[in-house]
PDB file of C-alpha atoms in Angstrom:
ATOM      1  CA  UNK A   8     103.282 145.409  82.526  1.00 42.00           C
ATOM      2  CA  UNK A   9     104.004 144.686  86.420  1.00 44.00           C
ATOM      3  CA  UNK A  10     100.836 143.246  86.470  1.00 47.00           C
ATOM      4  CA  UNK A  11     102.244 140.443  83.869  1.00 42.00           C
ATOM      5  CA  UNK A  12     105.805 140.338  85.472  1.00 43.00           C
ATOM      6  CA  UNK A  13     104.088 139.641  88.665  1.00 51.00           C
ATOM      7  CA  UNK A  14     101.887 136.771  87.210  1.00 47.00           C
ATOM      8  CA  UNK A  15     105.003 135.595  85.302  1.00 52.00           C
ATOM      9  CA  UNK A  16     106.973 135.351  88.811  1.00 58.00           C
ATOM     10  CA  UNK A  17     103.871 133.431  90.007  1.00 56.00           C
ATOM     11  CA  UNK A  18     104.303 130.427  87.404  1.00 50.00           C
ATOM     12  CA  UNK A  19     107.743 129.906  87.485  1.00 57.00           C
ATOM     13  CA  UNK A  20     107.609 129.672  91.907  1.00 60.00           C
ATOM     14  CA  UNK A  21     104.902 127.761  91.108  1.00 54.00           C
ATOM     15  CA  UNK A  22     106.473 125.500  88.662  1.00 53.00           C
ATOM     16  CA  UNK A  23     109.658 124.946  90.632  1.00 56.00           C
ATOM     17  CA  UNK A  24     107.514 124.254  93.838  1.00 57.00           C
ATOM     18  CA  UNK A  25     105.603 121.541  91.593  1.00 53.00           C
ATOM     19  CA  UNK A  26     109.331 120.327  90.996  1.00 56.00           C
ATOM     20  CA  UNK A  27     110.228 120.110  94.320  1.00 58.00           C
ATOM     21  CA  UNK A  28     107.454 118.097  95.093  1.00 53.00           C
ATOM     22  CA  UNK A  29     107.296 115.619  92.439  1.00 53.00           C
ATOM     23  CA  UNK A  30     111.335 115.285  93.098  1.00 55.00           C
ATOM     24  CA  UNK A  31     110.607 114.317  96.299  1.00 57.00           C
ATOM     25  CA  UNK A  32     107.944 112.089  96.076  1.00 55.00           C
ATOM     26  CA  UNK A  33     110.107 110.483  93.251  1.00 57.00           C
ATOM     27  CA  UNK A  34     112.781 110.019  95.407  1.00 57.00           C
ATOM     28  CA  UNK A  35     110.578 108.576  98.381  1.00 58.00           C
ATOM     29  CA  UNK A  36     108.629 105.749  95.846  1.00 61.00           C
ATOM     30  CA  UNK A  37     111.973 104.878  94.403  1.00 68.00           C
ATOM     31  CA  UNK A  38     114.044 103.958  97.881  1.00 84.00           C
ATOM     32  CA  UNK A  39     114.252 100.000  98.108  1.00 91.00           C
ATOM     33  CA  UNK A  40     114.006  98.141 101.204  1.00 93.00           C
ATOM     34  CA  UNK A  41     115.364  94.289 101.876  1.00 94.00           C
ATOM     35  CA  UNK A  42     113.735  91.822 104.169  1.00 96.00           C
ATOM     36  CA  UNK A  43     113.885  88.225 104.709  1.00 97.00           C
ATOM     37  CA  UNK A  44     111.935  85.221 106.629  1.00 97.00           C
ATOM     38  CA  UNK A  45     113.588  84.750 109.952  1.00 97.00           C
ATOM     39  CA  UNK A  46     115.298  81.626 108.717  1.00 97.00           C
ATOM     40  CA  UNK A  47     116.952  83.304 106.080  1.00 97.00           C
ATOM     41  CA  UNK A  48     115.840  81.065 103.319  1.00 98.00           C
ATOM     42  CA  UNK A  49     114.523  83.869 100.866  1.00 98.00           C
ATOM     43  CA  UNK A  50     115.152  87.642 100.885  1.00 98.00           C
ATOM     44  CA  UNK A  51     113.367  90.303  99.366  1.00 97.00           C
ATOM     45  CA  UNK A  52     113.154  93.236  97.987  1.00 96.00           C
ATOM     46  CA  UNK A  53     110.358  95.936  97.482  1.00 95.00           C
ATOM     47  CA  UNK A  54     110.567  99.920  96.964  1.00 92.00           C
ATOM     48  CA  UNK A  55     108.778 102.153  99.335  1.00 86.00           C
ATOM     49  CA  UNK A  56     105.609 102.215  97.735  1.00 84.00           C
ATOM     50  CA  UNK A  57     105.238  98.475  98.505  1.00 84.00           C
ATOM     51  CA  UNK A  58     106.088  97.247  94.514  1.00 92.00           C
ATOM     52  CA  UNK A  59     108.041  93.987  94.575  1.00 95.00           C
ATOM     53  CA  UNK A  60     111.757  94.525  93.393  1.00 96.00           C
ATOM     54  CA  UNK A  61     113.629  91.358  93.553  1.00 97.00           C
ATOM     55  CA  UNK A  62     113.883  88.318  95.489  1.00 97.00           C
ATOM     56  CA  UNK A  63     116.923  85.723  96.548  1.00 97.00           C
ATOM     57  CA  UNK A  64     117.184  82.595  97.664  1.00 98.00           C
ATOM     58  CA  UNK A  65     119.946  81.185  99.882  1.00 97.00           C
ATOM     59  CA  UNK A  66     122.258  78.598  98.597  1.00 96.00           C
ATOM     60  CA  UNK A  67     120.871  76.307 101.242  1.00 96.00           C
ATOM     61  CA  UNK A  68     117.269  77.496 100.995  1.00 96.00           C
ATOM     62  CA  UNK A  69     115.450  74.201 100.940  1.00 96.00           C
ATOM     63  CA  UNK A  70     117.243  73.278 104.132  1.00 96.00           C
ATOM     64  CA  UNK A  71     116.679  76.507 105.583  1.00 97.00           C
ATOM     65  CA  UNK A  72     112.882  76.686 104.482  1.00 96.00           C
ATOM     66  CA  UNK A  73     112.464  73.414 105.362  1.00 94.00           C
ATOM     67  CA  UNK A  74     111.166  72.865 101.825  1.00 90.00           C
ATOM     68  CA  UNK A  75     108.221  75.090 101.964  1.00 96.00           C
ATOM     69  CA  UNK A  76     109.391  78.161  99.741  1.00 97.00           C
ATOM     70  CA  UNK A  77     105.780  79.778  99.700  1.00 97.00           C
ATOM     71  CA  UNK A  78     105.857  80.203 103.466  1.00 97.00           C
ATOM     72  CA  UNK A  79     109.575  81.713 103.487  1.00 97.00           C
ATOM     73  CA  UNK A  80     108.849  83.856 100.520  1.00 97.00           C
ATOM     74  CA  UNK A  81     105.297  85.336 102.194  1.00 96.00           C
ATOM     75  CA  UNK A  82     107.278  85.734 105.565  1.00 97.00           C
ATOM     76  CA  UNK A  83     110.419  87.920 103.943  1.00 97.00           C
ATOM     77  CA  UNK A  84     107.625  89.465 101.373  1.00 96.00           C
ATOM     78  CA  UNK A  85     106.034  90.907 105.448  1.00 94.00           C
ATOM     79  CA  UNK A  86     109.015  91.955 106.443  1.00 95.00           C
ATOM     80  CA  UNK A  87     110.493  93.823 103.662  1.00 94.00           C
ATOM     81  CA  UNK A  88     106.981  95.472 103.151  1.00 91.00           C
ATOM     82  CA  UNK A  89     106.367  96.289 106.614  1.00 91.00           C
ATOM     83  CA  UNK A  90     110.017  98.187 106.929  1.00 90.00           C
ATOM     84  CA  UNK A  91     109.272  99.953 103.783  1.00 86.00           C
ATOM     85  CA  UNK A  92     106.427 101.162 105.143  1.00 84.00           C
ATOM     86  CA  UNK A  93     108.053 102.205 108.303  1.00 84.00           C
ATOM     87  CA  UNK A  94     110.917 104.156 106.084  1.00 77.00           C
ATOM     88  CA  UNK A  95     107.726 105.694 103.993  1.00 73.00           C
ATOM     89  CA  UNK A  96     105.529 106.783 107.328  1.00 75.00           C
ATOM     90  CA  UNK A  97     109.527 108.132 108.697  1.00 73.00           C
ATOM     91  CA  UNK A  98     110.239 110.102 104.986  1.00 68.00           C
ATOM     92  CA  UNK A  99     106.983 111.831 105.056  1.00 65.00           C
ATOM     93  CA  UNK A 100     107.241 112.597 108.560  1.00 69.00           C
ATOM     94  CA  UNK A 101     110.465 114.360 108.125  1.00 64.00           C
ATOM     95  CA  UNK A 102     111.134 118.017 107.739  1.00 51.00           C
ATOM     96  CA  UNK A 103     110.899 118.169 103.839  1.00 52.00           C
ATOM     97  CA  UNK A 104     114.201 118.914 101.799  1.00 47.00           C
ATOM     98  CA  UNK A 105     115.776 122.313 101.090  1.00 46.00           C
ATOM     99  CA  UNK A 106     114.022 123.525  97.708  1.00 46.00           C
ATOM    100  CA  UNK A 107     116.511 122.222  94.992  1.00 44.00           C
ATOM    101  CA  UNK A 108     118.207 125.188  92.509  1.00 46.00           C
ATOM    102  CA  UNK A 109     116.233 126.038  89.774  1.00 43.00           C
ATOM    103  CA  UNK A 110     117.550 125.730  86.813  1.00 47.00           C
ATOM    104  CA  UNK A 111     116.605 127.864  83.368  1.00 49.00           C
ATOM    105  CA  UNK A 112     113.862 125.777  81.435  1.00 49.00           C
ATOM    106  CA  UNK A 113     115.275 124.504  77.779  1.00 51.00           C
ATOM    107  CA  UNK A 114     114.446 125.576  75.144  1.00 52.00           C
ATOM    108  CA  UNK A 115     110.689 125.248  74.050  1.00 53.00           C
ATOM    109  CA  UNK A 116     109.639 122.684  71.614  1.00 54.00           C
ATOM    110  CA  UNK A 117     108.298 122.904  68.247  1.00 52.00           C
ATOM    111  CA  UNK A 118     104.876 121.781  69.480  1.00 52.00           C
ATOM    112  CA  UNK A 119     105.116 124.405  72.449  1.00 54.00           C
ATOM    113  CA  UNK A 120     105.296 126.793  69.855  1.00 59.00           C
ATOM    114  CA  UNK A 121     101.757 126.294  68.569  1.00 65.00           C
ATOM    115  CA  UNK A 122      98.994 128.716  68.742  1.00 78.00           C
ATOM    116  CA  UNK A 123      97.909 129.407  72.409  1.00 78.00           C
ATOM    117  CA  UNK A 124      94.581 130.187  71.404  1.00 78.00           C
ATOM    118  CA  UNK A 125      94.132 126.388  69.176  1.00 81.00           C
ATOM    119  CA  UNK A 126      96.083 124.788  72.417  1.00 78.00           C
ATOM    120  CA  UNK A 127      93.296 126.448  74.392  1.00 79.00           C
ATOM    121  CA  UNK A 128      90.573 125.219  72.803  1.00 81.00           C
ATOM    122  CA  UNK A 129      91.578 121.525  72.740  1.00 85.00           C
ATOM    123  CA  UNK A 130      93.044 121.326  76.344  1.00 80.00           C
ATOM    124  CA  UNK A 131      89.276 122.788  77.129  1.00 83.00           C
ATOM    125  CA  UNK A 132      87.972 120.297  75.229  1.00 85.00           C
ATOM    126  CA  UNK A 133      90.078 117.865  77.138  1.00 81.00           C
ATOM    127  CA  UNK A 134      88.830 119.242  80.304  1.00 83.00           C
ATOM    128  CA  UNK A 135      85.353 118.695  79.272  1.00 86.00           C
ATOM    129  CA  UNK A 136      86.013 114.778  78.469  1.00 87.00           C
ATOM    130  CA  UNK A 137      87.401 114.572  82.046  1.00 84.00           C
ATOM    131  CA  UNK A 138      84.615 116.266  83.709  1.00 86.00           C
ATOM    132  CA  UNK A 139      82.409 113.907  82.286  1.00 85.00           C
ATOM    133  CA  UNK A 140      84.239 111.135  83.942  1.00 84.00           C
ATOM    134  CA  UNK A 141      85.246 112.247  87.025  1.00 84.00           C
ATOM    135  CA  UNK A 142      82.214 110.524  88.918  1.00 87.00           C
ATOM    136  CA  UNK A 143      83.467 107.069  87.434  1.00 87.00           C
ATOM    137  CA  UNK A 144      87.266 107.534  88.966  1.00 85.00           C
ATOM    138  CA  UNK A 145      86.647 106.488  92.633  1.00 89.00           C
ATOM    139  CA  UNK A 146      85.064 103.651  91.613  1.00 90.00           C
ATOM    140  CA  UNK A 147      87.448 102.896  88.956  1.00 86.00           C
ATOM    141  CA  UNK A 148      90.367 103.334  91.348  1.00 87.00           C
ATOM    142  CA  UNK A 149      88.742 100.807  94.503  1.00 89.00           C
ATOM    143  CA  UNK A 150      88.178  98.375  91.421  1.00 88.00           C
ATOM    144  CA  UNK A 151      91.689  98.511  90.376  1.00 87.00           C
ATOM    145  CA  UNK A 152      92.961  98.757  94.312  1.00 87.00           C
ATOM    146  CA  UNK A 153      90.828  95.908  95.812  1.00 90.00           C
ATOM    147  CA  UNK A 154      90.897  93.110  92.686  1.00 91.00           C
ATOM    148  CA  UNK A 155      92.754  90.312  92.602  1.00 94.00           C
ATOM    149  CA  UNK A 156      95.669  89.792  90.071  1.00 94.00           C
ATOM    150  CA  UNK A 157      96.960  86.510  89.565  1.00 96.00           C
ATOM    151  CA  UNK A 158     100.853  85.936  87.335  1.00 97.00           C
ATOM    152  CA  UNK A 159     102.230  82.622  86.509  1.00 97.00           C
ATOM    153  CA  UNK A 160     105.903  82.474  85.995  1.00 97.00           C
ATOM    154  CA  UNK A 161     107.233  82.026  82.730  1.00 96.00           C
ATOM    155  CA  UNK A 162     107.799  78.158  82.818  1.00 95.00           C
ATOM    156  CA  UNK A 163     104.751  77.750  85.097  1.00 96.00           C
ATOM    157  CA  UNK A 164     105.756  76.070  88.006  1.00 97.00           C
ATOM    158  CA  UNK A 165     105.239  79.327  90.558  1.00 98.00           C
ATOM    159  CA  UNK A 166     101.672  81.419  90.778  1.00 98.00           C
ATOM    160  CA  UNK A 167     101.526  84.535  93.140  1.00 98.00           C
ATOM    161  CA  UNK A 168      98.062  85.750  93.918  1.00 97.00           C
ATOM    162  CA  UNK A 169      98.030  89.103  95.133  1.00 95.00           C
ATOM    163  CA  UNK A 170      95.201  91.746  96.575  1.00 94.00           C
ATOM    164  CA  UNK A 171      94.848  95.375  97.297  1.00 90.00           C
ATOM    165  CA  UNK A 172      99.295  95.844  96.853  1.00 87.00           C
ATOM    166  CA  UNK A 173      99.677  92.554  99.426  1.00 91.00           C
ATOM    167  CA  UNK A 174     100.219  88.848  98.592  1.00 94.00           C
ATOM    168  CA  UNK A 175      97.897  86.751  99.231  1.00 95.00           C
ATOM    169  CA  UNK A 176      99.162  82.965  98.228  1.00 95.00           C
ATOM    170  CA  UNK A 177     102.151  81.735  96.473  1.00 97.00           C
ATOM    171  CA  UNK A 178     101.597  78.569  94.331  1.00 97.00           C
ATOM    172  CA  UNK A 179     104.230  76.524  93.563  1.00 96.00           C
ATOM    173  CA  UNK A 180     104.831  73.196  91.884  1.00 96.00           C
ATOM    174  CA  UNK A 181     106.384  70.899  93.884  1.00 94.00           C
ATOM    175  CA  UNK A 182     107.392  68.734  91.156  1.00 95.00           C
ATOM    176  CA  UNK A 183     109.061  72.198  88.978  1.00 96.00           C
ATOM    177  CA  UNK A 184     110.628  72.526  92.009  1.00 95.00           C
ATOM    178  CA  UNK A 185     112.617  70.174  93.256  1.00 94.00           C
ATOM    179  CA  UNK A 186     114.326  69.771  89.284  1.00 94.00           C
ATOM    180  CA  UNK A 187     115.227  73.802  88.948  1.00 96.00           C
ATOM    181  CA  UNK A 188     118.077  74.969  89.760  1.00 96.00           C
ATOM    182  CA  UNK A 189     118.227  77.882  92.330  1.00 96.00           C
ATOM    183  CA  UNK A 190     118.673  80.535  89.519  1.00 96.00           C
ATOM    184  CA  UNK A 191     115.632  79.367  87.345  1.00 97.00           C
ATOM    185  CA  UNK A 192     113.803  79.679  90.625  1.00 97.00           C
ATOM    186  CA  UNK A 193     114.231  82.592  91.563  1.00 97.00           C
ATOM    187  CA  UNK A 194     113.716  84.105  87.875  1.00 97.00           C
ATOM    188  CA  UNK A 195     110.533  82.526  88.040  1.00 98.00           C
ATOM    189  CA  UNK A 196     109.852  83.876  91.728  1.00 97.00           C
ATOM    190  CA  UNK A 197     110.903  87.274  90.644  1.00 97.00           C
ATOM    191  CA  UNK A 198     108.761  87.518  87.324  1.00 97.00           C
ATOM    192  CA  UNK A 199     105.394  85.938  89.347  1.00 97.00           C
ATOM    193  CA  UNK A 200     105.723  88.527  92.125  1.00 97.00           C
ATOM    194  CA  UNK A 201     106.984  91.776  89.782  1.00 96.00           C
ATOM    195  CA  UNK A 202     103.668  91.525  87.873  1.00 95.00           C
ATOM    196  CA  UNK A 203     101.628  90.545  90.996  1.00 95.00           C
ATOM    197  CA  UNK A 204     102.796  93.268  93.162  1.00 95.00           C
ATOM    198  CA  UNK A 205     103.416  96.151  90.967  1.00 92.00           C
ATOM    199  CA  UNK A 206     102.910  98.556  93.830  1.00 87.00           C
ATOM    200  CA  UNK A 207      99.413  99.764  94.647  1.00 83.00           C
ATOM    201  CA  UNK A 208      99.428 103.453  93.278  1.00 84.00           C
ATOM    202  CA  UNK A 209     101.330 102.034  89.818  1.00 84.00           C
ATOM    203  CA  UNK A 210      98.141  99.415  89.708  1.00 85.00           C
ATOM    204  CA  UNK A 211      95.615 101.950  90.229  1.00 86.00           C
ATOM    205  CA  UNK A 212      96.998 104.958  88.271  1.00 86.00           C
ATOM    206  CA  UNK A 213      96.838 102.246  85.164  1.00 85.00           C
ATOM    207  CA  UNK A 214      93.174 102.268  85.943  1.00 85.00           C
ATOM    208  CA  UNK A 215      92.540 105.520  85.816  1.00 83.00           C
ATOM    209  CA  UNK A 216      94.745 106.930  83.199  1.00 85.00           C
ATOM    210  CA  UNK A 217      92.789 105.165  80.406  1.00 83.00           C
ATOM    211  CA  UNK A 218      91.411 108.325  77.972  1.00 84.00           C
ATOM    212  CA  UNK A 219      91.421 111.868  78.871  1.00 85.00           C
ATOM    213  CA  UNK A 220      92.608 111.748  82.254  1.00 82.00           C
ATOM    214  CA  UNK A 221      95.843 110.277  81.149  1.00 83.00           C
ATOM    215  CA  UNK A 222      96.428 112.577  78.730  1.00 83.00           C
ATOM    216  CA  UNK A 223      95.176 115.355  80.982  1.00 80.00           C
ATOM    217  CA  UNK A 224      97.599 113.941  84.278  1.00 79.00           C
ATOM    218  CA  UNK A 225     100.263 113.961  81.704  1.00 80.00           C
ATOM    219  CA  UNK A 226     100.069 117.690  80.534  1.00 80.00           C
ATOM    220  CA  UNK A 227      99.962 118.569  84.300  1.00 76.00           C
ATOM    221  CA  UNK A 228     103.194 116.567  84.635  1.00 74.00           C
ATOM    222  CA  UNK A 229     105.163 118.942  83.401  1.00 77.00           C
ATOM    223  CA  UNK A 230     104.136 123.051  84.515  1.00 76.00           C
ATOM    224  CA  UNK A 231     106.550 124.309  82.850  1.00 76.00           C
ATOM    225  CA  UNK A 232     105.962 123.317  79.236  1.00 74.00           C
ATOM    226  CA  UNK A 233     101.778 123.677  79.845  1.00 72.00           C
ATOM    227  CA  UNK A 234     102.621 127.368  80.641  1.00 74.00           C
ATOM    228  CA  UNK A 235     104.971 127.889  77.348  1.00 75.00           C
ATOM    229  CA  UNK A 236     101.688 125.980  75.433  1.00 74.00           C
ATOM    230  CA  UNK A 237      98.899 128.230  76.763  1.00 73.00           C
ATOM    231  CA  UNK A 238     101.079 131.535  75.921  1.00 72.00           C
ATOM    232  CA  UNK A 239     101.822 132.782  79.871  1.00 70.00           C
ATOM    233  CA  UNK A 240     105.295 132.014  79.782  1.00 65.00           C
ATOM    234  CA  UNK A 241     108.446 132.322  76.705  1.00 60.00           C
TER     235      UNK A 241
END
């Protein structure tokens, strides 16, 4: 019987350190970072994983970008990226947060309170399917890191082109251009570069989580509830 409290003690440090961790790495991807061209024509926004957030243009941006908005847009897109960064490299570097109180897990689901043994079998089963396609993954994942995506606005007249989480042209009707207003611009700015630059790690974990290993990263998601499903914790 100490032998189970003891293994019981085990799961739920081990669970709440999983917490911690996922917490934290939560809270680092989520921070957002602002940058803008050194003219001040455009500002952006991206969180610190490098995924594009939102962008703004100054009331006077044509004057201040001297009419070239791709320029001003790839110039505060450098910026805001290149700080983020910076705050990421700083975040990680830091001495990592006090582990958070851990609170009693709710109650367990009518699905956690399936047979362990059935459970068993199929999350082996699951294990199998990944196993098999484990040796596809890496090249999966520099497929999805290194191609290019490529997102039109919604009325067309701006196309961002981006590569491995950085952008690598901004297209832009001239014509679309100088008839939008500044608010239709910058909806159509923000809506090219959100599905351009989704962040790196979003665009690859897409790749990967096709199948089995999505289903598989999602049961490891939460500890807590695997344990309850398996039968080694109530």
């Amino acid at each position: 019987m100490a032998q189970l409290f003891d293994i019981d003690e085990g799961l739920r440090e081990a669970t709440a350190e999983a917490r911690q961790h996922a917490a934290r790495l939560r809270d680092l991807t989520s921070a957002e970072v602002g940058g803008a061209d050194p003219a001040g024509a455009v500002t952006v926004t991206v969180r610190s994983d490098g995924a594009f957030v939102d962008a703004r243009l100054h009331e006077d941006w044509r004057k201040r970008s001297a009419g070239d908005l791709s320029a001003a847009v790839a110039a505060a897109l450098g910026v805001a990226q290149q700080s983020a960064a910076d705050a990421w490299s700083a975040a990680v570097a830091a001495d990592p947060p006090a582990p958070p109180d851990v609170r009693e897990d709710p109650a367990p689901s009518t699905a956690d309170r399936a047979d362990p043994a059935v459970f068993a079998q199929s999350l082996n089963s699951l294990l199998q399917q990944v196993e098999d396609r484990l040796a596809e993954l890496p090249e999966i994942a520099a497929q999805a890191a290194t191609r290019v995506v490529e997102a039109t606005g919604p009325s067309g007249g701006i196309t961002a082109v981006a590569r491995e989480g950085a952008l690598i042209r901004l297209d832009c009707d001239d014509r679309w251009l100088a008839d939008a207003p500044r608010s239709r611009i910058e909806a159509e700015l923000c809506a090219a570069l959100g599905k351009a630059l989704p962040g790196l790690r979003n665009q690859v974990d897409d790749a990967i989580r096709v199948g089995p290993v999505g289903e598989l990263l999602d049961l490891a998601a939460d500890p807590a509830a695997l344990f309850r499903k398996l039968g080694l914790t109530s």
